[in-house]
PDB file of C-alpha atoms in Angstrom:
ATOM      1  CA  MET A  22       0.000   0.000   0.000  1.00  0.00           C
ATOM      2  CA  ALA A  23       1.370   3.421  -0.970  1.00  0.00           C
ATOM      3  CA  PRO A  24       2.043   5.906   1.837  1.00  0.00           C
ATOM      4  CA  ARG A  25      -0.520   8.606   2.406  1.00  0.00           C
ATOM      5  CA  LEU A  26       0.468  12.083   1.304  1.00  0.00           C
ATOM      6  CA  GLU A  27       0.334  13.409   4.856  1.00  0.00           C
ATOM      7  CA  ASP A  28       2.871  10.708   5.843  1.00  0.00           C
ATOM      8  CA  GLU A  29       5.312  11.884   3.152  1.00  0.00           C
ATOM      9  CA  ASN A  30       8.830  12.420   4.441  1.00  0.00           C
ATOM     10  CA  PRO A  31       9.742  16.113   4.071  1.00  0.00           C
ATOM     11  CA  ASP A  32      13.381  15.123   3.461  1.00  0.00           C
ATOM     12  CA  ARG A  33      12.277  13.055   0.468  1.00  0.00           C
ATOM     13  CA  LEU A  34      10.325  15.989  -0.978  1.00  0.00           C
ATOM     14  CA  TYR A  35      13.416  18.157  -0.505  1.00  0.00           C
ATOM     15  CA  MET A  36      15.506  15.611  -2.419  1.00  0.00           C
ATOM     16  CA  VAL A  37      12.923  15.167  -5.206  1.00  0.00           C
ATOM     17  CA  THR A  38      12.895  18.902  -5.909  1.00  0.00           C
ATOM     18  CA  GLY A  39      16.599  19.495  -5.380  1.00  0.00           C
ATOM     19  CA  GLY A  40      15.751  21.810  -2.487  1.00  0.00           C
ATOM     20  CA  ARG A  41      13.516  24.069  -4.559  1.00  0.00           C
ATOM     21  CA  SER A  42      10.232  25.089  -2.986  1.00  0.00           C
ATOM     22  CA  ASN A  43       8.587  26.891  -5.902  1.00  0.00           C
ATOM     23  CA  VAL A  44       8.977  27.880  -9.521  1.00  0.00           C
ATOM     24  CA  ALA A  45       8.502  31.127 -11.367  1.00  0.00           C
ATOM     25  CA  ASP A  46       5.112  31.526 -13.017  1.00  0.00           C
ATOM     26  CA  ASP A  47       5.249  28.546 -15.320  1.00  0.00           C
ATOM     27  CA  GLY A  48       1.723  28.728 -16.690  1.00  0.00           C
ATOM     28  CA  LEU A  49       0.955  25.272 -15.329  1.00  0.00           C
ATOM     29  CA  ASN A  50      -2.356  24.891 -13.550  1.00  0.00           C
ATOM     30  CA  LEU A  51      -4.299  21.844 -12.389  1.00  0.00           C
ATOM     31  CA  VAL A  52      -5.877  21.182 -15.790  1.00  0.00           C
ATOM     32  CA  THR A  53      -2.834  21.867 -17.982  1.00  0.00           C
ATOM     33  CA  LEU A  54      -2.286  18.845 -20.204  1.00  0.00           C
ATOM     34  CA  ILE A  55       1.185  17.329 -20.285  1.00  0.00           C
ATOM     35  CA  VAL A  56       2.493  15.171 -23.151  1.00  0.00           C
ATOM     36  CA  SER A  57       5.819  13.301 -23.261  1.00  0.00           C
ATOM     37  CA  GLU A  58       8.057  14.201 -26.184  1.00  0.00           C
ATOM     38  CA  CYS A  59      10.633  11.446 -25.617  1.00  0.00           C
ATOM     39  CA  ASP A  60      11.275   8.213 -23.778  1.00  0.00           C
ATOM     40  CA  PRO A  61      13.074   8.142 -20.428  1.00  0.00           C
ATOM     41  CA  THR A  62      16.852   7.860 -20.555  1.00  0.00           C
ATOM     42  CA  PRO A  63      19.173   5.976 -18.190  1.00  0.00           C
ATOM     43  CA  GLY A  64      20.099   7.942 -15.101  1.00  0.00           C
ATOM     44  CA  MET A  65      16.966  10.081 -15.014  1.00  0.00           C
ATOM     45  CA  GLN A  66      15.308  10.804 -11.682  1.00  0.00           C
ATOM     46  CA  SER A  67      12.643   8.140 -11.017  1.00  0.00           C
ATOM     47  CA  GLU A  68       9.822  10.705 -10.772  1.00  0.00           C
ATOM     48  CA  HIS A  69      10.798  12.146 -14.163  1.00  0.00           C
ATOM     49  CA  VAL A  70      10.758   8.632 -15.634  1.00  0.00           C
ATOM     50  CA  ARG A  71       7.284   7.979 -14.228  1.00  0.00           C
ATOM     51  CA  ILE A  72       5.981  11.284 -15.608  1.00  0.00           C
ATOM     52  CA  LEU A  73       7.338  10.557 -19.092  1.00  0.00           C
ATOM     53  CA  ARG A  74       5.798   7.078 -19.100  1.00  0.00           C
ATOM     54  CA  MET A  75       2.476   8.345 -17.724  1.00  0.00           C
ATOM     55  CA  CYS A  76       2.143  11.167 -20.254  1.00  0.00           C
ATOM     56  CA  THR A  77       2.343   9.305 -23.548  1.00  0.00           C
ATOM     57  CA  SER A  78      -1.175  10.668 -24.003  1.00  0.00           C
ATOM     58  CA  PRO A  79      -2.294  14.066 -22.647  1.00  0.00           C
ATOM     59  CA  THR A  80      -2.507  13.948 -18.849  1.00  0.00           C
ATOM     60  CA  ALA A  81      -3.600  16.758 -16.515  1.00  0.00           C
ATOM     61  CA  VAL A  82      -1.182  18.065 -13.888  1.00  0.00           C
ATOM     62  CA  VAL A  83      -3.623  17.102 -11.125  1.00  0.00           C
ATOM     63  CA  GLU A  84      -3.732  13.507 -12.428  1.00  0.00           C
ATOM     64  CA  ILE A  85       0.057  13.332 -12.429  1.00  0.00           C
ATOM     65  CA  ALA A  86       0.198  14.582  -8.842  1.00  0.00           C
ATOM     66  CA  SER A  87      -2.398  12.027  -7.799  1.00  0.00           C
ATOM     67  CA  GLU A  88      -0.620   9.155  -9.509  1.00  0.00           C
ATOM     68  CA  LEU A  89       2.761  10.146  -8.049  1.00  0.00           C
ATOM     69  CA  ARG A  90       1.158  10.809  -4.646  1.00  0.00           C
ATOM     70  CA  LEU A  91       3.035  14.117  -4.445  1.00  0.00           C
ATOM     71  CA  PRO A  92       1.821  17.655  -3.770  1.00  0.00           C
ATOM     72  CA  VAL A  93       0.968  19.624  -6.911  1.00  0.00           C
ATOM     73  CA  SER A  94       3.640  22.184  -5.987  1.00  0.00           C
ATOM     74  CA  VAL A  95       6.308  19.462  -6.098  1.00  0.00           C
ATOM     75  CA  VAL A  96       4.957  18.050  -9.371  1.00  0.00           C
ATOM     76  CA  ARG A  97       5.049  21.531 -10.949  1.00  0.00           C
ATOM     77  CA  ILE A  98       8.767  21.746 -10.092  1.00  0.00           C
ATOM     78  CA  LEU A  99       9.376  18.346 -11.696  1.00  0.00           C
ATOM     79  CA  LEU A 100       7.363  19.327 -14.769  1.00  0.00           C
ATOM     80  CA  CYS A 101       9.351  22.555 -15.141  1.00  0.00           C
ATOM     81  CA  ASP A 102      12.548  20.485 -15.187  1.00  0.00           C
ATOM     82  CA  LEU A 103      11.133  18.399 -18.025  1.00  0.00           C
ATOM     83  CA  LEU A 104       9.768  21.452 -19.865  1.00  0.00           C
ATOM     84  CA  ASP A 105      13.148  23.199 -19.678  1.00  0.00           C
ATOM     85  CA  THR A 106      14.823  20.214 -21.343  1.00  0.00           C
ATOM     86  CA  GLY A 107      12.123  19.784 -23.998  1.00  0.00           C
ATOM     87  CA  ARG A 108      11.111  16.338 -22.761  1.00  0.00           C
ATOM     88  CA  ILE A 109       7.447  17.323 -22.373  1.00  0.00           C
ATOM     89  CA  THR A 110       5.054  19.869 -23.784  1.00  0.00           C
ATOM     90  CA  ALA A 111       2.269  21.575 -21.876  1.00  0.00           C
ATOM     91  CA  ARG A 112      -1.067  22.690 -23.279  1.00  0.00           C
ATOM     92  CA  ASN A 113      -3.711  24.626 -21.460  1.00  0.00           C
ATOM     93  CA  PRO A 114      -7.275  23.746 -22.437  1.00  0.00           C
ATOM     94  CA  ARG A 115      -8.872  26.159 -24.870  1.00  0.00           C
ATOM     95  CA  PRO A 116     -11.466  28.459 -23.384  1.00  0.00           C
ATOM     96  CA  ALA A 117     -14.997  27.684 -24.433  1.00  0.00           C
ATOM     97  CA  PRO A 118     -16.240  29.730 -27.393  1.00  0.00           C
ATOM     98  CA  ALA A 119     -18.229  32.806 -26.396  1.00  0.00           C
ATOM     99  CA  GLU A 120     -21.490  31.351 -27.641  1.00  0.00           C
ATOM    100  CA  SER A 121     -21.204  28.328 -25.340  1.00  0.00           C
ATOM    101  CA  ARG A 122     -20.472  30.306 -22.158  1.00  0.00           C
ATOM    102  CA  LEU A 123     -23.128  30.718 -19.512  1.00  0.00           C
ATOM    103  CA  PRO A 124     -25.234  33.860 -19.670  1.00  0.00           C
ATOM    104  CA  ASP A 125     -24.457  36.833 -17.497  1.00  0.00           C
ATOM    105  CA  PRO A 126     -25.727  36.270 -13.907  1.00  0.00           C
ATOM    106  CA  ASP A 127     -27.517  39.656 -13.984  1.00  0.00           C
ATOM    107  CA  VAL A 128     -29.521  38.551 -17.021  1.00  0.00           C
ATOM    108  CA  LEU A 129     -30.455  35.320 -15.237  1.00  0.00           C
ATOM    109  CA  ARG A 130     -31.622  37.305 -12.183  1.00  0.00           C
ATOM    110  CA  GLN A 131     -33.791  39.533 -14.386  1.00  0.00           C
ATOM    111  CA  VAL A 132     -35.361  36.471 -16.039  1.00  0.00           C
ATOM    112  CA  LEU A 133     -36.042  34.951 -12.619  1.00  0.00           C
ATOM    113  CA  VAL A 134     -37.708  38.175 -11.412  1.00  0.00           C
ATOM    114  CA  GLY A 135     -39.793  38.263 -14.609  1.00  0.00           C
ATOM    115  CA  LEU A 136     -40.904  34.670 -14.084  1.00  0.00           C
ATOM    116  CA  GLU A 137     -41.807  35.341 -10.462  1.00  0.00           C
ATOM    117  CA  ASN A 138     -43.964  38.297 -11.560  1.00  0.00           C
ATOM    118  CA  LEU A 139     -46.058  36.120 -13.896  1.00  0.00           C
TER     119      LEU A 139
END
């Protein structure tokens, strides 16, 4: 059975990230899709290897964190390492077209008031 996240050894997290605690704004959010651009190579960090194998098809950052059982902040650091070396690409989902977005809440309130007055 895998250890629970809250049981994670802080020293291990320090080693996994090389002592880094955050990254500059990398544009990665929970739903950013990650895709491997190469196979793992000998000598790579085990977490990097797992990410590359996991992301042969687009995989969300949150899914990667869940599978690795690591905090998202740690996974973002690992992903930045792979992005910097060109081993992965990251794609943010496209925003929905304007016509498929929900109507303005004020318009919905006015419709509700109109219906209540009937």
